[in-house]
Short mmCIF file of C-alpha atoms and ligand atoms in Angstrom, two decimals:
data_model
loop_
_atom_site.label_atom_id
_atom_site.label_comp_id
_atom_site.label_asym_id
_atom_site.label_seq_id
_atom_site.Cartn_x
_atom_site.Cartn_y
_atom_site.Cartn_z
CA MET A 144 10.45 -10.13 -30.96
CA SER A 145 7.83 -12.16 -29.14
CA ALA A 146 6.75 -15.53 -30.42
CA GLN A 147 3.35 -14.06 -31.17
CA GLU A 148 4.53 -12.11 -34.21
CA ASP A 149 6.01 -15.32 -35.52
CA SER A 150 2.76 -17.19 -35.06
CA ILE A 151 0.91 -18.80 -37.90
CA SER A 152 -1.95 -16.26 -37.68
CA TYR A 153 0.35 -13.28 -38.19
CA ARG A 154 1.96 -15.10 -41.10
CA ILE A 155 -1.39 -15.81 -42.70
CA ILE A 156 -2.29 -12.12 -42.58
CA ALA A 157 1.10 -11.08 -43.96
CA ASP A 158 0.78 -13.69 -46.72
CA LEU A 159 -2.70 -12.47 -47.60
CA LEU A 160 -1.41 -8.94 -48.12
CA GLU A 161 1.56 -10.14 -50.15
CA ALA A 162 -0.51 -12.41 -52.35
CA ARG A 163 -2.95 -9.62 -53.15
CA THR A 164 -0.57 -6.67 -53.51
CA GLY A 165 3.08 -7.71 -53.45
CA GLN A 166 3.55 -5.70 -50.23
CA GLN A 167 5.49 -7.56 -47.55
CA ILE A 168 5.28 -7.11 -43.82
CA ASP A 169 8.58 -8.42 -42.60
CA ARG A 170 8.76 -10.07 -39.18
CA GLY A 171 10.11 -6.98 -37.49
CA ARG A 172 7.00 -5.01 -38.42
CA ARG A 173 4.34 -7.63 -37.75
CA TRP A 174 3.72 -6.45 -34.21
CA ARG A 175 1.88 -3.48 -35.74
CA ILE A 176 -0.77 -5.66 -37.39
CA PRO A 177 -3.33 -5.52 -34.52
CA THR A 178 -3.04 -1.71 -34.20
CA THR A 179 -3.39 -1.25 -37.95
CA LEU A 180 -6.44 -3.51 -37.97
CA ALA A 181 -8.07 -1.92 -34.88
CA THR A 182 -11.05 -0.61 -36.89
CA VAL A 183 -11.64 -4.00 -38.52
CA PHE A 184 -11.43 -5.70 -35.11
CA ARG A 185 -13.91 -3.25 -33.60
CA LYS A 186 -16.38 -3.64 -36.46
CA ARG A 187 -16.34 -7.42 -36.11
CA GLY A 188 -16.24 -7.47 -32.31
CA ILE A 189 -12.97 -9.36 -32.17
CA SER A 190 -9.78 -8.57 -30.30
CA ASN A 191 -6.89 -10.48 -31.80
CA VAL A 192 -5.29 -11.83 -34.95
CA ASP A 193 -6.13 -15.47 -34.20
CA GLN A 194 -9.83 -14.64 -34.09
CA LEU A 195 -9.49 -12.72 -37.33
CA VAL A 196 -7.92 -15.69 -39.10
CA CYS A 197 -10.80 -17.92 -37.91
CA LEU A 198 -13.31 -15.41 -39.23
CA LEU A 199 -11.50 -15.19 -42.56
CA ALA A 200 -11.93 -18.94 -42.98
CA SER A 201 -15.67 -18.78 -42.26
CA PRO A 202 -18.18 -18.99 -45.06
CA GLY A 203 -19.77 -15.71 -46.08
CA GLU A 204 -16.77 -13.63 -45.05
CA GLU A 205 -15.26 -13.11 -48.50
CA ARG A 206 -15.41 -9.31 -48.15
CA LEU A 207 -13.42 -9.42 -44.92
CA ALA A 208 -10.18 -10.25 -46.73
CA ASP A 209 -10.64 -7.15 -48.90
CA GLU A 210 -11.16 -5.04 -45.79
CA VAL A 211 -8.06 -6.45 -44.13
CA VAL A 212 -5.93 -5.80 -47.21
CA GLU A 213 -7.27 -2.24 -47.51
CA ALA A 214 -6.49 -1.54 -43.87
CA LEU A 215 -2.95 -2.89 -44.13
CA LEU A 216 -2.00 -0.75 -47.14
CA ASN A 217 0.01 2.32 -46.28
CA ASN A 218 -1.62 5.23 -48.11
CA GLU A 219 0.66 7.95 -46.74
CA THR A 220 1.03 10.77 -49.26
CA TYR A 221 0.97 14.53 -49.58
CA PHE A 222 1.05 17.22 -52.20
CA PHE A 223 4.39 17.82 -53.97
CA ARG A 224 6.02 15.18 -51.78
CA ASP A 225 9.79 15.68 -52.12
CA ARG A 226 9.52 19.01 -53.89
CA ALA A 227 13.03 18.71 -55.30
CA MET A 228 11.75 15.86 -57.46
CA PHE A 229 8.98 17.98 -58.90
CA ASP A 230 11.58 20.67 -59.58
CA GLN A 231 13.49 18.07 -61.61
CA LEU A 232 10.42 17.41 -63.70
CA ASP A 233 9.98 21.11 -64.19
CA ASP A 234 13.62 21.84 -65.00
CA HIS A 235 14.60 18.85 -67.13
CA VAL A 236 12.01 16.20 -67.89
CA LEU A 237 9.12 18.35 -69.09
CA PRO A 238 11.25 20.68 -71.27
CA THR A 239 12.79 17.58 -72.92
CA LEU A 240 9.41 16.00 -73.51
CA ARG A 241 7.98 19.23 -74.83
CA GLU A 242 10.68 19.29 -77.45
CA LYS A 243 10.46 15.62 -78.37
CA ARG A 244 6.67 15.51 -78.54
CA ALA A 245 6.29 18.87 -80.24
CA MET A 246 4.72 17.29 -83.32
CA ARG A 247 2.25 15.09 -81.49
CA LYS A 248 1.46 17.61 -78.77
CA ARG A 249 0.41 14.86 -76.44
CA LEU A 250 1.84 13.49 -73.22
CA ASN A 251 0.81 10.21 -71.63
CA ILE A 252 1.55 10.04 -67.92
CA TRP A 253 1.00 7.23 -65.44
CA CYS A 254 0.97 7.63 -61.66
CA ALA A 255 1.30 4.09 -60.33
CA GLY A 256 0.28 3.85 -56.67
CA CYS A 257 -1.32 7.28 -56.58
CA SER A 258 -3.04 6.74 -53.20
CA THR A 259 -5.67 9.43 -52.55
CA GLY A 260 -4.66 11.59 -55.50
CA GLN A 261 -2.23 14.16 -54.09
CA GLU A 262 0.53 13.06 -56.46
CA PRO A 263 -1.36 13.27 -59.78
CA LEU A 264 -2.98 16.51 -58.61
CA SER A 265 0.47 17.96 -57.94
CA LEU A 266 1.38 17.08 -61.52
CA ALA A 267 -1.81 18.66 -62.81
CA MET A 268 -1.00 21.84 -60.85
CA LEU A 269 2.47 21.87 -62.33
CA PHE A 270 1.06 21.78 -65.86
CA ARG A 271 -1.48 24.41 -65.03
CA SER A 272 1.20 26.73 -63.67
CA GLN A 273 2.81 26.55 -67.13
CA LYS A 274 -0.42 26.87 -69.04
CA ALA A 275 0.99 28.97 -71.88
CA LEU A 276 3.72 26.42 -72.59
CA TRP A 277 1.23 23.58 -73.00
CA ASP A 278 -1.38 25.45 -74.97
CA GLY A 279 -2.94 23.09 -77.51
CA TRP A 280 -1.45 19.97 -75.88
CA THR A 281 -3.33 16.96 -74.56
CA ILE A 282 -1.98 15.98 -71.15
CA ASP A 283 -3.40 12.60 -70.24
CA ILE A 284 -2.74 11.55 -66.65
CA VAL A 285 -3.78 8.03 -65.65
CA ALA A 286 -3.55 7.42 -61.92
CA THR A 287 -3.91 3.93 -60.49
CA ASP A 288 -3.92 2.32 -57.08
CA ILE A 289 -4.83 -1.11 -55.79
CA SER A 290 -6.81 0.38 -52.91
CA SER A 291 -10.44 0.96 -53.84
CA LYS A 292 -10.82 3.25 -50.82
CA ALA A 293 -7.91 5.42 -51.91
CA ILE A 294 -9.24 5.62 -55.47
CA ALA A 295 -12.72 6.53 -54.21
CA THR A 296 -11.23 9.37 -52.15
CA ALA A 297 -9.14 10.52 -55.08
CA ARG A 298 -12.18 10.51 -57.39
CA ARG A 299 -14.16 12.53 -54.90
CA GLY A 300 -11.44 15.17 -54.74
CA ILE A 301 -12.34 16.49 -51.30
CA TYR A 302 -9.57 16.82 -48.74
CA SER A 303 -9.51 17.53 -45.03
CA GLN A 304 -7.94 20.66 -43.66
CA PHE A 305 -5.00 18.59 -42.51
CA GLU A 306 -4.48 17.04 -45.95
CA VAL A 307 -4.97 20.15 -48.05
CA GLN A 308 -2.26 22.17 -46.37
CA ARG A 309 0.22 19.30 -46.32
CA GLY A 310 2.72 20.23 -49.01
CA LEU A 311 0.83 23.09 -50.64
CA SER A 312 1.59 26.78 -50.38
CA VAL A 313 -1.28 28.95 -49.19
CA THR A 314 -1.54 30.42 -52.69
CA GLN A 315 -1.80 26.97 -54.31
CA MET A 316 -4.44 26.02 -51.77
CA LEU A 317 -6.57 29.09 -52.38
CA THR A 318 -6.11 28.87 -56.15
CA HIS A 319 -6.97 25.23 -56.66
CA PHE A 320 -9.35 24.40 -53.82
CA GLU A 321 -12.70 25.62 -52.67
CA GLU A 322 -13.88 25.42 -49.11
CA THR A 323 -17.11 23.37 -48.85
CA PRO A 324 -19.01 21.97 -45.87
CA GLU A 325 -17.49 18.53 -46.56
CA GLY A 326 -13.93 19.79 -46.86
CA TRP A 327 -11.61 21.41 -49.39
CA LYS A 328 -12.80 20.54 -52.87
CA VAL A 329 -10.33 20.49 -55.71
CA ASP A 330 -11.10 22.59 -58.79
CA PRO A 331 -13.13 20.27 -61.07
CA ALA A 332 -11.07 21.32 -64.10
CA LEU A 333 -7.89 20.17 -62.39
CA ARG A 334 -9.54 16.95 -61.26
CA ALA A 335 -10.71 16.37 -64.84
CA MET A 336 -7.11 16.18 -66.04
CA ILE A 337 -6.80 12.82 -64.25
CA ARG A 338 -8.35 9.43 -65.00
CA TYR A 339 -8.40 7.31 -61.84
CA ARG A 340 -8.39 3.50 -62.06
CA GLU A 341 -8.37 0.80 -59.42
CA ARG A 342 -5.57 -1.53 -60.49
CA ASN A 343 -2.75 -3.75 -59.30
CA LEU A 344 0.44 -2.54 -60.89
CA LEU A 345 1.73 -6.11 -60.99
CA GLU A 346 -0.92 -6.88 -63.56
CA MET A 347 -0.06 -5.78 -67.05
CA MET A 348 -1.56 -2.55 -68.36
CA ASP A 349 -2.86 -2.17 -71.86
CA PRO A 350 0.05 -3.61 -73.91
CA ASP A 351 -0.19 -0.86 -76.52
CA GLN A 352 0.21 1.87 -73.96
CA ARG A 353 3.39 3.93 -74.17
CA PHE A 354 3.88 6.37 -71.34
CA ASP A 355 6.18 9.35 -71.67
CA LEU A 356 6.43 9.66 -67.91
CA VAL A 357 5.72 7.16 -65.14
CA LEU A 358 5.71 8.05 -61.45
CA CYS A 359 5.95 5.11 -59.08
CA ARG A 360 7.00 6.62 -55.80
CA ASN A 361 7.08 5.02 -52.37
CA VAL A 362 5.15 1.98 -53.62
CA LEU A 363 7.75 -0.70 -54.33
CA LEU A 364 9.54 -0.18 -51.00
CA TYR A 365 7.89 -3.17 -49.36
CA PHE A 366 8.02 -5.56 -52.32
CA ASP A 367 10.64 -8.28 -52.09
CA ARG A 368 13.41 -8.14 -54.70
CA PRO A 369 11.93 -10.59 -57.23
CA THR A 370 8.58 -8.80 -57.09
CA ARG A 371 10.26 -5.43 -57.46
CA SER A 372 12.12 -6.74 -60.51
CA ARG A 373 8.86 -7.92 -61.96
CA ALA A 374 7.27 -4.53 -61.31
CA PHE A 375 10.14 -2.77 -63.08
CA ASP A 376 9.80 -5.05 -66.09
CA ILE A 377 6.08 -4.34 -66.26
CA ILE A 378 6.64 -0.61 -65.96
CA HIS A 379 9.39 -0.75 -68.57
CA LYS A 380 7.03 -2.42 -71.06
CA THR A 381 4.60 0.46 -70.72
CA MET A 382 7.22 3.16 -71.30
CA ALA A 383 8.11 4.98 -74.47
CA ASP A 384 11.70 4.24 -75.54
CA ASP A 385 12.72 7.72 -74.51
CA GLY A 386 10.28 7.94 -71.60
CA TRP A 387 11.07 8.66 -67.98
CA LEU A 388 10.39 6.84 -64.73
CA MET A 389 10.46 8.75 -61.48
CA LEU A 390 10.81 6.66 -58.32
CA GLY A 391 10.71 7.91 -54.72
CA ALA A 392 13.57 9.91 -53.26
CA GLY A 393 15.40 6.93 -51.76
CA GLU A 394 14.53 4.35 -54.41
CA THR A 395 16.46 2.87 -57.30
CA ALA A 396 15.93 0.29 -60.02
CA SER A 397 19.65 -0.44 -60.25
CA SER A 398 20.53 -4.11 -59.75
CA LEU A 399 16.85 -5.07 -60.01
CA THR A 400 16.40 -4.74 -63.74
CA SER A 401 18.69 -4.50 -66.71
CA ARG A 402 16.08 -2.58 -68.65
CA LEU A 403 16.12 0.70 -66.76
CA ALA A 404 19.07 2.87 -65.85
CA HIS A 405 19.34 5.63 -63.31
CA VAL A 406 19.92 8.99 -64.96
CA PRO A 407 23.15 10.36 -63.49
CA ASN A 408 22.91 13.32 -61.12
CA THR A 409 19.18 12.98 -60.56
CA ILE A 410 17.05 11.86 -57.65
CA GLY A 411 15.16 8.76 -58.66
CA LEU A 412 14.93 9.39 -62.42
CA HIS A 413 15.33 6.38 -64.70
CA GLN A 414 15.19 5.81 -68.46
CA PRO A 415 15.05 2.66 -70.57
CA VAL A 416 18.40 1.14 -71.38
CA GLY A 417 19.21 1.06 -75.06
CA LEU A 418 18.86 4.73 -75.54
CA MET A 419 22.14 5.76 -77.12
CA PRO A 420 24.28 7.19 -74.32
CA ALA A 421 24.43 10.47 -76.21
CA LYS A 422 20.67 10.56 -76.39
CA ARG A 423 20.10 9.89 -72.73
CA GLN A 424 19.59 13.17 -71.01
CA ALA A 425 22.25 13.42 -68.35
CA ILE A 426 21.34 16.25 -66.06
CA MET B 208 21.40 30.10 -37.65
CA LYS B 209 18.06 31.60 -38.72
CA THR B 210 15.75 32.88 -36.03
CA CYS B 211 12.06 32.27 -35.43
CA LEU B 212 9.76 34.27 -33.16
CA ILE B 213 6.79 32.26 -31.91
CA VAL B 214 3.85 34.46 -30.97
CA ASP B 215 1.08 32.64 -29.10
CA ASP B 216 -0.70 33.27 -25.82
CA SER B 217 -0.76 29.56 -25.02
CA ARG B 218 2.36 28.40 -23.22
CA VAL B 219 1.66 24.82 -24.29
CA ILE B 220 1.41 25.72 -27.98
CA ARG B 221 4.60 27.77 -27.73
CA LYS B 222 6.35 24.79 -26.22
CA VAL B 223 5.13 22.36 -28.89
CA SER B 224 5.94 24.76 -31.72
CA ARG B 225 9.37 25.51 -30.24
CA HIS B 226 10.10 21.80 -30.23
CA MET B 227 9.19 21.42 -33.91
CA VAL B 228 10.95 24.60 -35.06
CA GLU B 229 14.15 23.77 -33.21
CA ALA B 230 14.11 20.30 -34.76
CA ILE B 231 13.97 21.99 -38.16
CA GLY B 232 17.12 23.90 -37.19
CA LEU B 233 16.05 27.42 -36.25
CA ALA B 234 16.78 29.39 -33.08
CA VAL B 235 13.57 30.26 -31.23
CA GLU B 236 12.34 33.30 -29.29
CA GLU B 237 8.86 33.50 -27.77
CA ALA B 238 6.27 36.21 -27.24
CA ALA B 239 2.91 35.80 -25.49
CA ASN B 240 1.06 38.52 -27.40
CA GLY B 241 1.34 40.98 -30.26
CA GLN B 242 2.76 43.82 -28.16
CA GLU B 243 5.52 41.64 -26.75
CA ALA B 244 6.23 40.49 -30.28
CA LEU B 245 6.47 44.06 -31.60
CA ASP B 246 8.89 44.88 -28.81
CA ALA B 247 10.99 41.82 -29.66
CA CYS B 248 11.01 42.81 -33.36
CA ALA B 249 12.11 46.35 -32.47
CA GLN B 250 15.12 44.82 -30.73
CA ALA B 251 15.99 42.42 -33.55
CA MET B 252 13.96 41.34 -36.56
CA PRO B 253 13.65 37.54 -36.70
CA ASP B 254 13.84 35.71 -40.03
CA VAL B 255 10.39 34.22 -39.55
CA ILE B 256 7.43 34.71 -37.24
CA LEU B 257 4.89 31.99 -36.35
CA LEU B 258 1.80 33.94 -35.48
CA ASP B 259 -1.41 33.00 -33.69
CA TRP B 260 -4.63 34.86 -34.55
CA ASN B 261 -6.60 35.26 -31.33
CA MET B 262 -4.52 36.72 -28.54
CA PRO B 263 -5.14 39.16 -25.72
CA VAL B 264 -3.68 42.70 -25.94
CA MET B 265 -3.28 42.61 -29.73
CA SER B 266 -4.61 40.18 -32.36
CA GLY B 267 -2.36 38.52 -34.91
CA ILE B 268 -3.84 40.67 -37.70
CA GLU B 269 -3.23 43.88 -35.79
CA PHE B 270 0.31 42.74 -35.07
CA ILE B 271 1.17 41.98 -38.69
CA THR B 272 -0.39 45.23 -39.89
CA ARG B 273 1.74 47.21 -37.46
CA LEU B 274 4.82 45.12 -38.13
CA ARG B 275 4.60 45.62 -41.89
CA ALA B 276 4.24 49.39 -41.38
CA SER B 277 7.27 49.62 -39.11
CA PRO B 278 10.86 50.23 -40.28
CA GLY B 279 12.37 46.93 -41.44
CA GLY B 280 9.05 45.24 -40.77
CA GLU B 281 8.76 44.02 -44.38
CA ALA B 282 11.65 41.65 -43.91
CA PRO B 283 10.47 38.81 -41.66
CA LYS B 284 8.44 36.06 -43.22
CA VAL B 285 5.17 35.66 -41.37
CA VAL B 286 3.45 32.30 -41.09
CA PHE B 287 0.05 32.35 -39.42
CA CYS B 288 -0.46 29.31 -37.21
CA THR B 289 -4.05 29.27 -36.04
CA THR B 290 -7.34 27.46 -35.54
CA GLU B 291 -9.05 30.04 -37.78
CA ASN B 292 -9.48 27.69 -40.71
CA ASP B 293 -11.83 29.22 -43.26
CA ALA B 294 -10.92 30.74 -46.59
CA ALA B 295 -12.10 34.23 -45.55
CA HIS B 296 -9.67 34.36 -42.62
CA ILE B 297 -6.88 32.97 -44.76
CA ARG B 298 -7.41 35.62 -47.45
CA GLU B 299 -7.54 38.33 -44.82
CA ALA B 300 -4.20 37.19 -43.42
CA VAL B 301 -2.57 37.08 -46.84
CA GLN B 302 -3.90 40.54 -47.62
CA ALA B 303 -2.46 41.83 -44.36
CA GLY B 304 0.95 40.60 -45.45
CA ALA B 305 1.22 36.98 -44.29
CA ASN B 306 3.51 34.79 -46.40
CA GLU B 307 2.09 31.45 -45.35
CA TYR B 308 -0.76 29.99 -43.35
CA VAL B 309 -0.95 26.85 -41.25
CA MET B 310 -4.22 25.61 -39.79
CA LYS B 311 -4.06 23.81 -36.45
CA PRO B 312 -3.71 20.90 -36.07
CA PHE B 313 -0.65 20.33 -38.24
CA ASP B 314 2.31 17.98 -38.17
CA HIS B 315 6.07 18.37 -38.42
CA GLU B 316 6.03 17.70 -42.18
CA THR B 317 3.50 20.45 -42.85
CA LEU B 318 5.37 23.04 -40.81
CA GLN B 319 8.73 22.11 -42.29
CA ILE B 320 7.42 22.46 -45.85
CA LYS B 321 5.82 25.81 -45.03
CA LEU B 322 9.13 27.04 -43.60
CA GLN B 323 10.88 25.78 -46.74
CA LEU B 324 8.34 27.56 -48.92
CA VAL B 325 9.14 30.90 -47.25
CA GLY B 326 12.85 30.18 -47.58
CA VAL B 327 13.95 29.79 -43.97
CA ALA B 328 14.35 26.01 -43.70
C1 SAM C 40 2.84 5.16 -49.51
S1 SAM C 40 1.64 5.37 -50.78
C2 SAM C 40 2.52 6.45 -51.89
C3 SAM C 40 1.61 7.39 -52.63
C4 SAM C 40 2.32 8.36 -53.58
N1 SAM C 40 2.89 7.66 -54.71
C5 SAM C 40 3.37 9.14 -52.86
O1 SAM C 40 4.56 8.90 -53.08
O2 SAM C 40 3.02 10.03 -52.09
C6 SAM C 40 1.71 3.78 -51.60
C7 SAM C 40 0.47 3.42 -52.39
O3 SAM C 40 0.74 2.28 -53.21
C8 SAM C 40 -0.42 1.49 -53.27
N2 SAM C 40 -0.05 0.12 -53.66
C9 SAM C 40 0.56 -0.81 -52.91
N3 SAM C 40 0.72 -1.95 -53.62
C10 SAM C 40 0.20 -1.72 -54.85
C11 SAM C 40 0.06 -2.51 -56.02
N4 SAM C 40 0.48 -3.78 -56.08
N5 SAM C 40 -0.54 -1.95 -57.11
C12 SAM C 40 -0.97 -0.67 -57.08
N6 SAM C 40 -0.87 0.12 -55.98
C13 SAM C 40 -0.29 -0.40 -54.88
C14 SAM C 40 -1.01 1.61 -51.87
O4 SAM C 40 -2.39 1.30 -51.88
C15 SAM C 40 -0.72 3.08 -51.53
O5 SAM C 40 -1.81 3.91 -51.85
#
């Protein structure tokens, strides 16, 4: 590692991102900062991180910090990412919830860190593919992300050719999207199943909210351990006692919180601790 | 090991696709046009065919139509891989018997998922 990545300017940028979002850029990855910020540099006519830090300190540049944070966030996502995990929802989680919520006929779902919307839309497609099973139900999907750009894209619901085919079968693409001059536009009825909100997941949601299912996938990866613990506690508070949390394929809450336990034999599924062992749905 | 026949008149595209498909774990054969591909299929049906649209000698659509009508020609999964990127072309391909459709450009992830969706990866 060169001394440059260890310099005060690189640290200031990394600290800015962490303070705003919880996301860390450890020293081994700091060399990427200038490449990631290339567009910001070009727009401002600057060429290095030191100049950026000077600009950030100048009066009238309050918006610049927002731009830098936006650019540093990794928004990588695609439809039905890790399909096996959606199969788990289909095979185990949704049938269980359908039984348990049969009286209320309502499901509250939260996608935390939804990026440009591919994840909540995948969920919406899943429900739509089982339309008969959910007849008369209210499926409320709240999808949040800290990136205002990502949320704006998600709200718009128009995807490039590259994005639309990433993860979808040709049938799903033709069924749920319409080709328009601006790109592939998602079926408005599908889009209407989702409420998008710009929000930092480290800030508490509505305290009365009780989600039956929370997806928080590939978001907490770059939080340090204390911040991840905090995130799990916040998520736990928003969950129904018998609700489910689905993390990313390689992620776990074990050893970071005592409130959530990994459901044996599943990829990334967690439930609140305190459920009677017999009641917890081992798969 | 499952087999994949890459049908494309561009040597460069065949090379790039071969690289991706081999990384996914399939054995690769190549054909430079639809006729060559039909001949290859008559020898041995591959598990999956990556098929370009515009090619000299025989277009991708003509190829798949003739493949599907030939003995054993129902078996291979066919994934169109083409710059034809509008819904009308895509529907036409599906109607002609294509199982999946990839618009160029695409990345490794996209191709891998498509091959998983047709059951060969
Ligand atoms: C790599 S994407 C993952 C998207 C999707 N969940 C998936 O798995 O495909 C991570 C997303 O988390 C968002 N994010 C990062 N920190 C966040 C925070 N503190 N609060 C809410 N969203 C955050 C980023 O903006 C980005 O869109």
